[in-house]
Amino acid sequence: MPPQNLASVSSDGIPADIEIPKFPVTPYQDEEDSSSAGDSNISDFQKIKLWASARASDVFTKDTLYSTLPILSWAPRYNRQDLVGDVIAGLTVGLTVIPQAIAYATLAGLPPNYGLYSSFVGCFVYCIFGSSRAVTIGPTAIMAMMTSEYGEGGNPDIATLLAFFTGIIILFAGIFQLGFLIDFMSGPVIAGFTSAAAITITVSQLKGIFGIQVDDDSFIGTIEELISKISETNIADLIMGIVCVAILICMREMRRIPIVKDGQEPTRGRRFLATFVRFSSIARNAILVMIAGLLVGILSSCGIDDLFTPTQNVDAGLPTPRPPPFSTNATGIPLDFSDMTSEIGAGFAIVPLLAVIENVAIAKAFSEGKRLDTTQEMIALGLSNICGSFFSAMPVTGSFSRTAVNYSSGVRTPFGGVFTGLLVICALQFLTPYFSYIPKAALSAIIIAAVIYMIELSVARPMWRSRKVDLLPFLATFFTGVFWGLEYGIGIGTAISLGMILFKAARPKVVIQSRVVPNTSQEYIYVYPDSGLTYPAAEHVRAVVTDAAILHGRGTEPVVVDCSHIRYSDFTSAECMNQLVKEFHERDQMLVFAAMKGSILRCWNGAGHGDARVTVATVADAERLVAGKYYSSCMF
């Protein structure tokens, strides 16, 4: 900050030549700093009113419409290539979601059909409101576990009501733009969650590869049960699973083969081969499912029916659209609305929170480095749950495994979810007998081959080189997610990340230097806090300044506190700094605050002792004051 003449400084410490904006960007933002200052003639209520008026006018704009309905952005550019990619990916995800939905419904304690009821509505809603091309909305293991815990252990009506209120809560959080809260999930936490989820899902799919019935869903429990039942391995399923995983990996990697070399004009044959290889690589999941199903069908026609473990049969029929139930007698015990809400209890907070965290974490993992609109994701997820509750769905969120399958299958736009939803509807209405030919081992292989590429343990090395302390939330999220649960992993990792931020806020760096006023022999102590001053850091900064004054300044040398980086203060820190002023005054030791923002000055004045505080515009002014010049004009 360049030196200024003290005469150009107003009574509140703000340079007179600085333009004053009419209202802040947000009503809670400190509007005054070295580059801008708030108009003291405008009350806080007027500022909030102006801000609200500006926000209201922004609602009826083209940008707001496009951000609320992302389909308007990509639909006009939709082409044939997009359609091909979306059809392949959508159908592949549809084939994957059917057995998963049945399993998740069983995990939630619900009839198998409710898993499929939860698998198609979100696909259509997210196509319109979703901001990520890869995310697929539907039942997940975490949501199934939460539904079982807070849904009275298998009451479909309570599960549907829980989905309805989950959607309402998430939707209102999105409308009030609370998506920024998810930004507190750091990159290491996302990487740890992604890696833990990939390993957890891979282990959960081993039962399909081995053809073993496993009842435990935890990481350790699944491994222990697999080991104890290893003698029950279905050799045909094991061979099918291993071969399918190998084929899928080879088909994924074969697109890296340089069929057409750079700088050479390709022949027609090479162009055709390159197109065929690329298409086969993208459609590998759908191709594998069809081949595996055809193989099972041929063996079944030859009288060999029990060689592979098939998917579970599902009764045909779509759910009847109806409002979510506010009373129930599904389990033979009549419950009114208050009884149902009492059964859900803490689920009203926990289920929406986990749904948002899981969905946003997955969307960030597949965002390809692009900025993610978390608020819009919350709106899309909220509407998906609300609409799903009218079709007897349980709570849903983004599915990591199906999103990985969707992404690896080459999905181009959110329209791929429509084909997933249509396939689920067809499965419920017409195709349920034919899906029994798809072996579980093939579907497990598809999921495993997709998620193994999402294990991000390789990020540990750049974290170590960049900032070693970031490994702490990464490892905490990873190990907690694997050995305890994904929801606990991401919660603990986020808590550690926030703790690191709070520690830095509570212990800001304070530079202390012994300086000499230019052209004099007068020494003084220069103190420079390098961040904001809030109540957790107030006592720390006060202690540092006191130690500098007594130990380095021997209780007599002047102390200059450079406040140029202090952009926020509160009542507690104001009281603390004013108490510091009082201590210096009693010791008859000079204390000068330089480059203080006007808003900070008024905050400290409001807490008292403003008449004893010495404040100047720049460090240069403080040096002149220390040298004995301009003292009478600097004190106010």
XYZ file of C-alpha atoms in Angstrom:
636
model
C 0.000 0.000 0.000
C 1.655 3.293 -1.040
C 2.212 5.998 1.574
C -0.599 8.524 1.936
C -0.831 11.915 3.495
C -2.687 11.607 6.784
C -4.876 14.536 5.802
C -6.439 12.387 3.093
C -7.612 9.860 5.671
C -11.161 10.279 6.916
C -12.202 10.055 10.521
C -13.082 6.382 10.139
C -9.711 5.454 8.631
C -10.871 5.231 4.992
C -8.948 7.124 2.280
C -11.146 9.842 0.854
C -10.432 9.059 -2.805
C -11.769 5.500 -2.718
C -15.048 4.816 -4.495
C -17.747 3.392 -2.263
C -20.047 0.664 -3.669
C -23.726 0.770 -2.868
C -24.033 -2.715 -1.386
C -21.874 -5.821 -0.892
C -21.949 -8.965 -2.999
C -23.571 -10.754 -0.083
C -25.258 -9.155 2.930
C -22.977 -10.954 5.391
C -19.748 -9.994 3.602
C -17.438 -7.451 5.175
C -17.780 -4.749 2.598
C -14.877 -2.551 3.570
C -11.251 -3.222 2.754
C -8.317 -1.412 1.256
C -9.898 -1.362 -2.192
C -13.510 -0.636 -1.367
C -15.556 0.732 1.462
C -19.163 0.616 2.427
C -21.321 3.692 2.500
C -21.794 4.440 6.171
C -25.014 6.299 5.317
C -26.685 3.025 4.304
C -27.943 0.886 7.151
C -27.382 -2.848 7.331
C -31.100 -3.405 6.681
C -30.908 -1.300 3.502
C -27.855 -3.240 2.341
C -29.689 -6.526 2.819
C -32.710 -5.099 1.003
C -30.556 -3.982 -1.931
C -28.830 -7.354 -2.038
C -32.160 -9.219 -1.969
C -33.512 -6.992 -4.744
C -30.463 -7.699 -6.896
C -30.770 -11.436 -6.259
C -34.465 -11.377 -7.128
C -33.781 -9.615 -10.419
C -31.187 -12.291 -11.241
C -33.825 -15.010 -10.967
C -35.542 -13.954 -14.184
C -32.503 -14.093 -16.435
C -31.364 -16.406 -19.198
C -28.313 -17.501 -17.216
C -30.473 -18.528 -14.277
C -32.781 -20.481 -16.568
C -29.873 -22.338 -18.174
C -28.255 -23.104 -14.818
C -31.543 -24.396 -13.382
C -32.317 -26.488 -16.474
C -28.951 -27.772 -17.747
C -30.753 -29.730 -20.463
C -31.169 -26.435 -22.332
C -27.390 -26.188 -22.655
C -26.633 -29.561 -24.244
C -29.897 -30.512 -25.972
C -29.553 -28.044 -28.906
C -26.131 -29.532 -29.741
C -27.226 -33.146 -29.459
C -26.142 -35.260 -32.458
C -26.019 -38.842 -33.721
C -22.713 -39.629 -32.021
C -24.174 -38.492 -28.702
C -27.206 -40.709 -29.259
C -25.091 -43.798 -29.994
C -22.927 -43.268 -26.937
C -25.923 -42.606 -24.680
C -27.854 -45.643 -25.917
C -24.908 -47.987 -25.334
C -24.088 -46.540 -21.914
C -27.718 -46.278 -20.822
C -28.551 -49.863 -21.716
C -25.358 -51.146 -20.119
C -26.134 -49.316 -16.884
C -29.692 -50.614 -17.094
C -28.427 -54.175 -17.244
C -26.213 -53.461 -14.248
C -28.826 -51.725 -12.123
C -31.390 -54.541 -12.237
C -29.579 -57.091 -10.032
C -28.133 -54.294 -7.889
C -31.565 -52.814 -7.271
C -32.904 -56.188 -6.178
C -29.953 -56.672 -3.829
C -30.262 -53.187 -2.348
C -33.980 -53.624 -1.759
C -33.230 -56.832 0.144
C -30.536 -55.026 2.125
C -33.107 -52.361 3.028
C -35.500 -55.067 4.157
C -37.958 -54.309 1.347
C -39.505 -56.565 -1.324
C -37.230 -56.847 -4.412
C -39.576 -54.822 -6.603
C -38.979 -51.679 -4.546
C -35.382 -51.622 -5.655
C -36.490 -51.424 -9.284
C -39.162 -48.875 -8.435
C -36.305 -46.696 -7.146
C -34.206 -47.141 -10.280
C -36.055 -45.403 -13.105
C -37.701 -42.170 -11.896
C -34.420 -40.510 -10.914
C -33.011 -41.233 -14.377
C -35.650 -39.070 -16.054
C -35.498 -36.270 -13.497
C -31.715 -36.076 -13.521
C -31.679 -35.884 -17.311
C -33.454 -32.516 -17.041
C -31.908 -31.041 -13.915
C -28.566 -32.854 -13.528
C -25.272 -31.139 -14.294
C -23.047 -34.217 -14.777
C -23.202 -36.475 -17.815
C -21.968 -39.565 -15.957
C -23.898 -39.589 -12.676
C -26.691 -42.166 -12.414
C -29.344 -41.770 -9.727
C -30.797 -44.795 -7.994
C -30.586 -47.058 -4.941
C -27.178 -47.530 -3.359
C -25.744 -49.639 -0.575
C -25.488 -46.655 1.792
C -29.051 -45.531 1.142
C -30.261 -49.125 1.556
C -28.513 -49.418 4.919
C -29.920 -46.090 6.067
C -33.395 -47.090 4.888
C -33.154 -50.310 6.858
C -31.997 -48.429 9.961
C -34.513 -45.575 9.821
C -37.351 -47.266 7.919
C -38.578 -49.593 10.677
C -36.717 -52.536 9.183
C -38.792 -53.189 6.089
C -41.929 -51.034 6.081
C -42.286 -49.894 2.426
C -44.508 -46.950 3.352
C -41.995 -45.527 5.833
C -39.209 -46.002 3.265
C -41.259 -44.075 0.705
C -42.038 -41.306 3.208
C -38.350 -41.105 4.067
C -37.566 -40.659 0.357
C -40.131 -37.853 0.134
C -38.747 -35.871 3.068
C -35.181 -36.566 1.976
C -36.041 -34.922 -1.334
C -37.787 -31.976 0.323
C -34.840 -31.258 2.613
C -32.251 -31.555 -0.159
C -34.340 -29.434 -2.539
C -34.722 -26.591 -0.052
C -31.009 -26.749 0.730
C -30.366 -26.340 -2.987
C -32.864 -23.499 -3.393
C -31.217 -21.601 -0.541
C -27.851 -22.202 -2.238
C -26.266 -24.202 0.547
C -24.255 -26.230 -1.930
C -21.141 -24.226 -1.004
C -21.026 -26.229 2.229
C -19.960 -29.264 0.197
C -16.927 -27.283 -0.982
C -15.442 -27.994 2.434
C -14.821 -31.528 1.160
C -11.207 -31.233 0.060
C -9.504 -33.010 -2.819
C -7.738 -35.532 -0.542
C -11.080 -36.427 1.043
C -12.664 -36.998 -2.370
C -9.701 -39.110 -3.472
C -9.843 -41.144 -0.277
C -13.588 -41.645 -0.617
C -13.288 -42.660 -4.275
C -10.545 -45.166 -3.544
C -12.323 -46.612 -0.519
C -15.580 -46.914 -2.453
C -13.824 -48.635 -5.355
C -12.184 -51.203 -3.094
C -15.355 -51.740 -1.063
C -17.447 -52.277 -4.189
C -14.835 -54.604 -5.683
C -14.844 -56.756 -2.564
C -18.653 -56.739 -2.465
C -18.744 -58.117 -6.011
C -16.419 -61.040 -5.253
C -19.419 -63.049 -4.069
C -20.799 -62.847 -7.591
C -17.469 -63.939 -9.043
C -17.187 -66.933 -6.682
C -20.893 -67.736 -6.800
C -21.127 -67.693 -3.000
C -24.044 -66.381 -0.958
C -22.710 -63.680 1.401
C -24.975 -62.013 3.945
C -22.490 -59.533 5.466
C -22.066 -56.237 3.617
C -19.007 -54.875 5.454
C -15.495 -55.091 4.033
C -14.067 -57.345 6.745
C -17.281 -59.334 7.108
C -17.464 -60.036 3.381
C -13.858 -61.260 3.257
C -14.291 -63.445 6.349
C -17.488 -64.975 4.990
C -15.917 -65.589 1.580
C -12.988 -67.366 3.220
C -15.240 -69.480 5.435
C -17.383 -70.491 2.445
C -14.611 -70.872 -0.102
C -15.441 -74.563 -0.454
C -18.854 -73.564 -1.833
C -17.280 -71.758 -4.808
C -19.108 -72.263 -8.082
C -16.245 -73.087 -10.457
C -18.297 -72.096 -13.503
C -19.053 -68.679 -11.992
C -15.402 -68.224 -11.031
C -14.190 -69.020 -14.549
C -16.887 -66.824 -16.061
C -16.004 -63.923 -13.761
C -12.249 -64.091 -14.251
C -12.575 -64.418 -18.023
C -15.051 -61.523 -18.173
C -12.802 -59.241 -16.099
C -9.828 -60.071 -18.326
C -11.843 -59.492 -21.497
C -13.193 -56.181 -20.261
C -9.747 -54.909 -19.309
C -8.339 -55.980 -22.676
C -11.238 -54.360 -24.532
C -10.730 -51.167 -22.543
C -7.004 -51.046 -23.273
C -7.205 -52.044 -26.925
C -8.313 -48.546 -27.886
C -4.769 -47.456 -27.061
C -3.414 -49.549 -29.948
C -2.066 -47.110 -32.596
C -3.986 -48.477 -35.585
C -3.777 -45.149 -37.404
C -0.330 -43.595 -37.006
C 0.076 -39.855 -36.672
C 1.174 -38.080 -39.819
C 0.070 -40.877 -42.163
C -2.990 -40.978 -44.377
C -5.020 -43.982 -43.156
C -6.434 -46.474 -45.615
C -10.128 -47.302 -45.695
C -9.423 -50.616 -43.991
C -7.485 -48.978 -41.171
C -10.189 -46.363 -40.655
C -12.814 -49.115 -40.453
C -10.653 -51.112 -38.037
C -10.034 -48.056 -35.867
C -13.766 -47.304 -35.740
C -14.565 -50.933 -34.926
C -11.984 -51.066 -32.135
C -13.194 -47.794 -30.651
C -16.839 -48.857 -30.792
C -16.041 -52.259 -29.276
C -14.064 -50.627 -26.489
C -16.884 -48.228 -25.648
C -19.619 -50.878 -25.895
C -17.612 -53.614 -24.184
C -19.978 -53.947 -21.236
C -23.088 -54.338 -23.374
C -21.285 -56.761 -25.730
C -20.123 -58.897 -22.819
C -23.577 -59.025 -21.240
C -25.184 -60.107 -24.499
C -22.563 -62.796 -25.135
C -22.822 -64.125 -21.576
C -26.613 -64.155 -21.749
C -26.536 -65.897 -25.111
C -24.174 -68.536 -23.727
C -26.470 -69.222 -20.781
C -29.460 -69.370 -23.131
C -27.744 -71.926 -25.373
C -26.756 -74.073 -22.398
C -30.281 -73.838 -21.034
C -31.718 -75.058 -24.349
C -29.358 -78.019 -24.070
C -30.723 -78.873 -20.638
C -27.863 -77.350 -18.612
C -29.645 -74.915 -16.317
C -27.654 -74.842 -13.079
C -24.146 -74.190 -14.339
C -24.098 -70.427 -13.617
C -25.789 -68.408 -10.886
C -28.563 -66.377 -12.588
C -30.056 -63.086 -11.533
C -33.101 -63.265 -9.293
C -36.532 -63.355 -10.904
C -38.612 -60.209 -10.501
C -42.375 -59.979 -10.716
C -43.612 -57.899 -13.652
C -45.590 -54.686 -13.264
C -45.051 -50.968 -12.737
C -45.938 -49.233 -9.458
C -49.174 -47.274 -9.342
C -48.408 -43.535 -9.066
C -49.696 -42.181 -5.755
C -48.691 -39.560 -3.181
C -46.300 -40.724 -0.464
C -48.204 -42.344 2.393
C -48.715 -40.346 5.573
C -50.138 -43.323 7.436
C -49.465 -47.014 7.084
C -50.596 -50.499 7.948
C -48.036 -52.267 5.747
C -46.630 -54.486 8.503
C -49.973 -55.124 10.183
C -49.424 -52.384 12.772
C -51.376 -49.157 12.083
C -49.194 -46.047 12.268
C -50.266 -42.442 11.776
C -48.036 -39.630 10.483
C -46.556 -38.790 13.894
C -45.739 -42.448 14.511
C -44.023 -42.710 11.127
C -41.942 -39.591 11.706
C -40.999 -40.862 15.152
C -39.754 -44.081 13.582
C -37.604 -42.111 11.139
C -36.233 -39.799 13.838
C -32.647 -38.764 13.140
C -32.992 -40.151 9.624
C -34.500 -36.810 8.582
C -31.020 -35.291 8.956
C -28.651 -38.209 8.377
C -30.168 -39.641 5.183
C -30.274 -36.310 3.253
C -26.763 -35.448 4.413
C -25.301 -38.772 3.295
C -27.244 -38.631 0.032
C -25.829 -35.190 -0.815
C -22.292 -36.084 0.247
C -22.302 -39.313 -1.758
C -23.820 -37.719 -4.852
C -21.566 -34.655 -4.865
C -18.458 -36.722 -4.131
C -19.257 -38.993 -7.063
C -20.063 -36.041 -9.336
C -16.748 -34.412 -8.407
C -14.879 -37.656 -9.044
C -16.277 -37.806 -12.586
C -16.253 -34.076 -13.339
C -13.041 -34.391 -15.407
C -11.607 -31.295 -13.761
C -14.598 -29.106 -14.655
C -16.337 -26.913 -12.107
C -19.257 -28.689 -10.467
C -22.436 -26.796 -9.620
C -23.143 -28.423 -6.255
C -26.294 -26.365 -5.723
C -27.771 -27.646 -8.976
C -26.796 -31.202 -8.041
C -28.733 -30.793 -4.808
C -31.796 -29.535 -6.681
C -31.626 -32.467 -9.109
C -31.177 -34.994 -6.296
C -33.982 -33.468 -4.256
C -36.431 -33.590 -7.156
C -35.375 -37.168 -7.949
C -36.292 -38.280 -4.438
C -39.541 -36.315 -4.378
C -40.721 -37.671 -7.734
C -39.530 -41.160 -6.844
C -41.634 -41.159 -3.677
C -44.739 -40.938 -5.884
C -43.675 -44.277 -7.418
C -42.992 -46.114 -4.138
C -39.229 -45.529 -4.251
C -36.873 -45.612 -1.314
C -34.228 -42.842 -0.875
C -31.825 -42.623 -3.810
C -28.587 -40.858 -4.637
C -25.714 -41.131 -7.097
C -24.354 -44.649 -7.477
C -20.581 -44.958 -7.622
C -20.465 -48.347 -9.368
C -23.124 -47.541 -11.962
C -21.640 -44.098 -12.573
C -18.303 -45.794 -13.210
C -19.985 -48.207 -15.642
C -21.801 -45.304 -17.284
C -18.598 -43.300 -17.647
C -16.534 -46.228 -18.929
C -19.276 -47.123 -21.439
C -18.819 -43.764 -23.150
C -21.899 -41.819 -22.057
C -22.064 -38.445 -23.809
C -24.879 -36.560 -22.044
C -27.336 -37.017 -19.148
C -29.790 -38.349 -21.765
C -28.147 -41.742 -21.299
C -30.097 -42.039 -18.059
C -33.335 -42.024 -20.027
C -32.378 -45.307 -21.712
C -31.458 -46.743 -18.340
C -34.878 -45.774 -17.001
C -36.664 -47.141 -20.066
C -34.843 -50.464 -19.766
C -35.811 -50.748 -16.097
C -39.439 -50.024 -17.025
C -39.302 -52.642 -19.785
C -37.754 -55.077 -17.338
C -40.583 -54.520 -14.883
C -43.275 -54.722 -17.521
C -42.068 -57.162 -20.174
C -38.509 -58.435 -19.927
C -38.153 -59.879 -16.447
C -38.101 -63.537 -17.650
C -35.164 -62.882 -20.009
C -32.884 -61.195 -17.483
C -32.640 -64.450 -15.609
C -30.254 -65.644 -18.347
C -27.612 -63.050 -17.408
C -25.167 -64.669 -14.970
C -24.327 -62.680 -11.854
C -20.642 -63.338 -12.448
C -20.733 -61.313 -15.680
C -22.417 -58.367 -14.000
C -19.961 -58.514 -11.105
C -17.111 -58.533 -13.617
C -18.495 -55.394 -15.290
C -18.585 -53.533 -11.984
C -15.128 -54.704 -10.907
C -13.543 -53.844 -14.250
C -15.082 -50.369 -14.030
C -14.228 -49.423 -10.448
C -10.654 -50.724 -10.289
C -9.661 -47.764 -12.449
C -11.123 -45.405 -9.856
C -8.671 -46.402 -7.122
C -6.613 -43.237 -6.638
C -3.829 -44.455 -4.378
C -1.374 -42.965 -6.869
C -2.280 -39.464 -5.633
C -0.451 -40.190 -2.370
C 2.937 -39.491 -3.993
C 2.108 -35.994 -5.348
C 0.426 -35.188 -2.036
C 3.624 -36.135 -0.233
C 5.657 -33.941 -2.554
C 3.177 -31.047 -2.478
C 1.947 -30.863 1.136
C 2.498 -33.852 3.384
C -0.182 -32.920 5.893
C -2.864 -33.462 3.202
C -2.159 -37.172 3.469
C -3.859 -37.151 6.868
C -7.457 -36.580 5.644
C -6.773 -38.777 2.603
C -5.604 -41.761 4.640
C -8.255 -41.217 7.316
C -11.010 -41.167 4.702
C -9.599 -44.177 2.891
C -9.014 -46.508 5.833
C -12.156 -45.481 7.694
C -14.223 -45.896 4.538
C -12.803 -49.344 3.827
C -12.838 -50.818 7.321
C -15.755 -48.989 8.927
C -18.049 -47.552 6.281
C -18.010 -45.077 3.425
C -20.311 -42.632 5.186
C -18.049 -42.616 8.251
C -14.944 -42.287 6.106
C -16.075 -39.195 4.280
C -17.408 -37.706 7.515
C -14.165 -38.210 9.418
C -12.049 -37.050 6.486
C -14.097 -33.870 6.124
C -13.916 -33.271 9.888
C -10.121 -33.575 9.792
C -9.900 -31.183 6.835
C -12.075 -28.657 8.649
C -10.004 -29.125 11.770
C -6.872 -28.274 9.804
C -8.541 -25.117 8.488
C -9.707 -24.109 11.972
C -6.256 -24.717 13.407
C -4.738 -22.452 10.790
C -7.384 -19.815 11.562
C -6.722 -20.160 15.290
C -2.948 -20.001 14.909
C -2.206 -17.552 12.100
C 1.370 -16.795 11.209
C 2.611 -13.594 12.830
C 5.829 -12.045 11.521
C 7.964 -10.180 14.079
C 10.863 -7.977 13.027
C 13.075 -5.430 14.731
C 13.291 -2.361 12.497
C 14.856 1.064 12.531
C 13.020 4.179 11.384
C 14.748 5.464 8.216
C 17.203 8.318 8.740
C 17.010 7.916 12.534
C 18.322 5.623 15.215
C 14.884 4.946 16.621
C 14.100 1.218 16.794
C 10.646 -0.317 16.848
C 9.039 -3.762 16.735
C 7.169 -4.572 13.527
C 4.334 -7.137 13.879
C 2.552 -8.479 10.826
C -0.387 -10.964 11.140
C -0.770 -12.616 7.742
C -4.481 -13.534 7.922
C -7.850 -12.543 9.346
C -8.387 -12.009 13.041
C -11.269 -14.037 14.486
C -12.026 -15.109 18.027
C -10.021 -18.407 17.932
C -6.884 -16.457 16.944
C -7.388 -13.367 19.106
C -5.608 -14.597 22.237
C -2.800 -16.063 20.147
C -2.135 -12.775 18.341
C -2.418 -10.861 21.608
C 0.132 -13.157 23.236
C 2.535 -12.814 20.309
C 2.299 -9.017 20.350
C 2.779 -8.905 24.128
C 5.806 -11.200 23.966
C 7.272 -9.109 21.159
C 6.779 -5.924 23.164
C 8.240 -7.248 26.417
C 10.905 -9.692 25.254
C 12.104 -8.012 22.062
C 11.095 -4.443 22.855
C 12.057 -4.597 26.553
C 8.713 -3.011 27.389
C 9.794 0.379 26.075
C 10.264 0.239 22.305
C 7.265 1.197 20.134
C 5.305 -1.622 18.477
C 3.728 -1.223 15.027
C 1.043 -3.761 14.039
C 0.529 -3.962 10.263
C -3.208 -4.720 9.806
C -3.242 -4.755 6.000
C -4.147 -8.470 5.869
C -6.774 -8.345 8.602
C -9.998 -8.297 6.601
C -12.395 -9.602 9.216
C -12.843 -9.193 12.926
C -15.499 -10.010 15.498
C -16.495 -8.798 18.955
C -14.256 -11.237 20.817
C -11.144 -10.281 18.873
C -12.086 -6.591 19.158
C -12.293 -6.884 22.950
C -9.000 -8.754 22.989
C -7.182 -6.126 20.907
C -8.700 -3.288 22.914
C -7.509 -4.980 26.088
C -4.059 -5.103 24.501
C -4.264 -1.352 23.890
C -5.121 -0.853 27.553
C -2.107 -2.929 28.660
C 0.250 -0.920 26.464
C -1.258 2.324 27.747
C -0.714 1.253 31.359
C 2.888 0.330 30.511
C 3.332 3.684 28.706
C 4.595 1.797 25.656
C 3.590 3.015 22.222
C 1.338 0.694 20.154
C 0.377 1.775 16.633
C -2.023 0.005 14.267
C -1.308 0.664 10.586
C -3.337 0.067 7.394
C -6.502 -0.902 9.252
C -9.720 -1.296 7.251
C -12.606 0.980 8.111
C -14.949 -1.876 9.004
C -12.352 -3.330 11.397
C -11.845 0.051 13.008
C -15.563 0.540 13.638
C -15.837 -2.985 15.048
C -13.051 -2.282 17.523
C -14.421 1.147 18.385
C -17.775 -0.430 19.149
C -16.144 -2.702 21.700
C -14.649 0.285 23.579
C -11.255 1.874 24.330
C -11.210 3.542 20.918
C -9.985 6.806 22.394
C -6.718 5.216 23.550
C -5.930 3.484 20.275
C -3.462 4.990 17.787
C -4.344 4.217 14.164
C -2.633 5.423 11.009
C -3.145 4.757 7.314
C 0.235 3.238 6.383
C 3.356 1.734 7.930
C 5.275 4.805 6.702
C 2.948 7.017 8.739
C 3.561 4.782 11.743
C 7.329 5.203 11.319
C 6.957 8.979 11.238
C 4.817 8.781 14.341
C 7.410 6.623 16.077
C 10.038 9.156 15.145
C 8.034 11.797 16.997
C 6.368 13.481 14.022
C 2.673 14.064 13.323
C 1.664 12.557 16.688
C -1.124 14.988 17.409
C -2.689 14.563 13.944
C -2.486 10.751 13.960
C -4.338 10.022 17.182
C -8.105 9.635 16.905
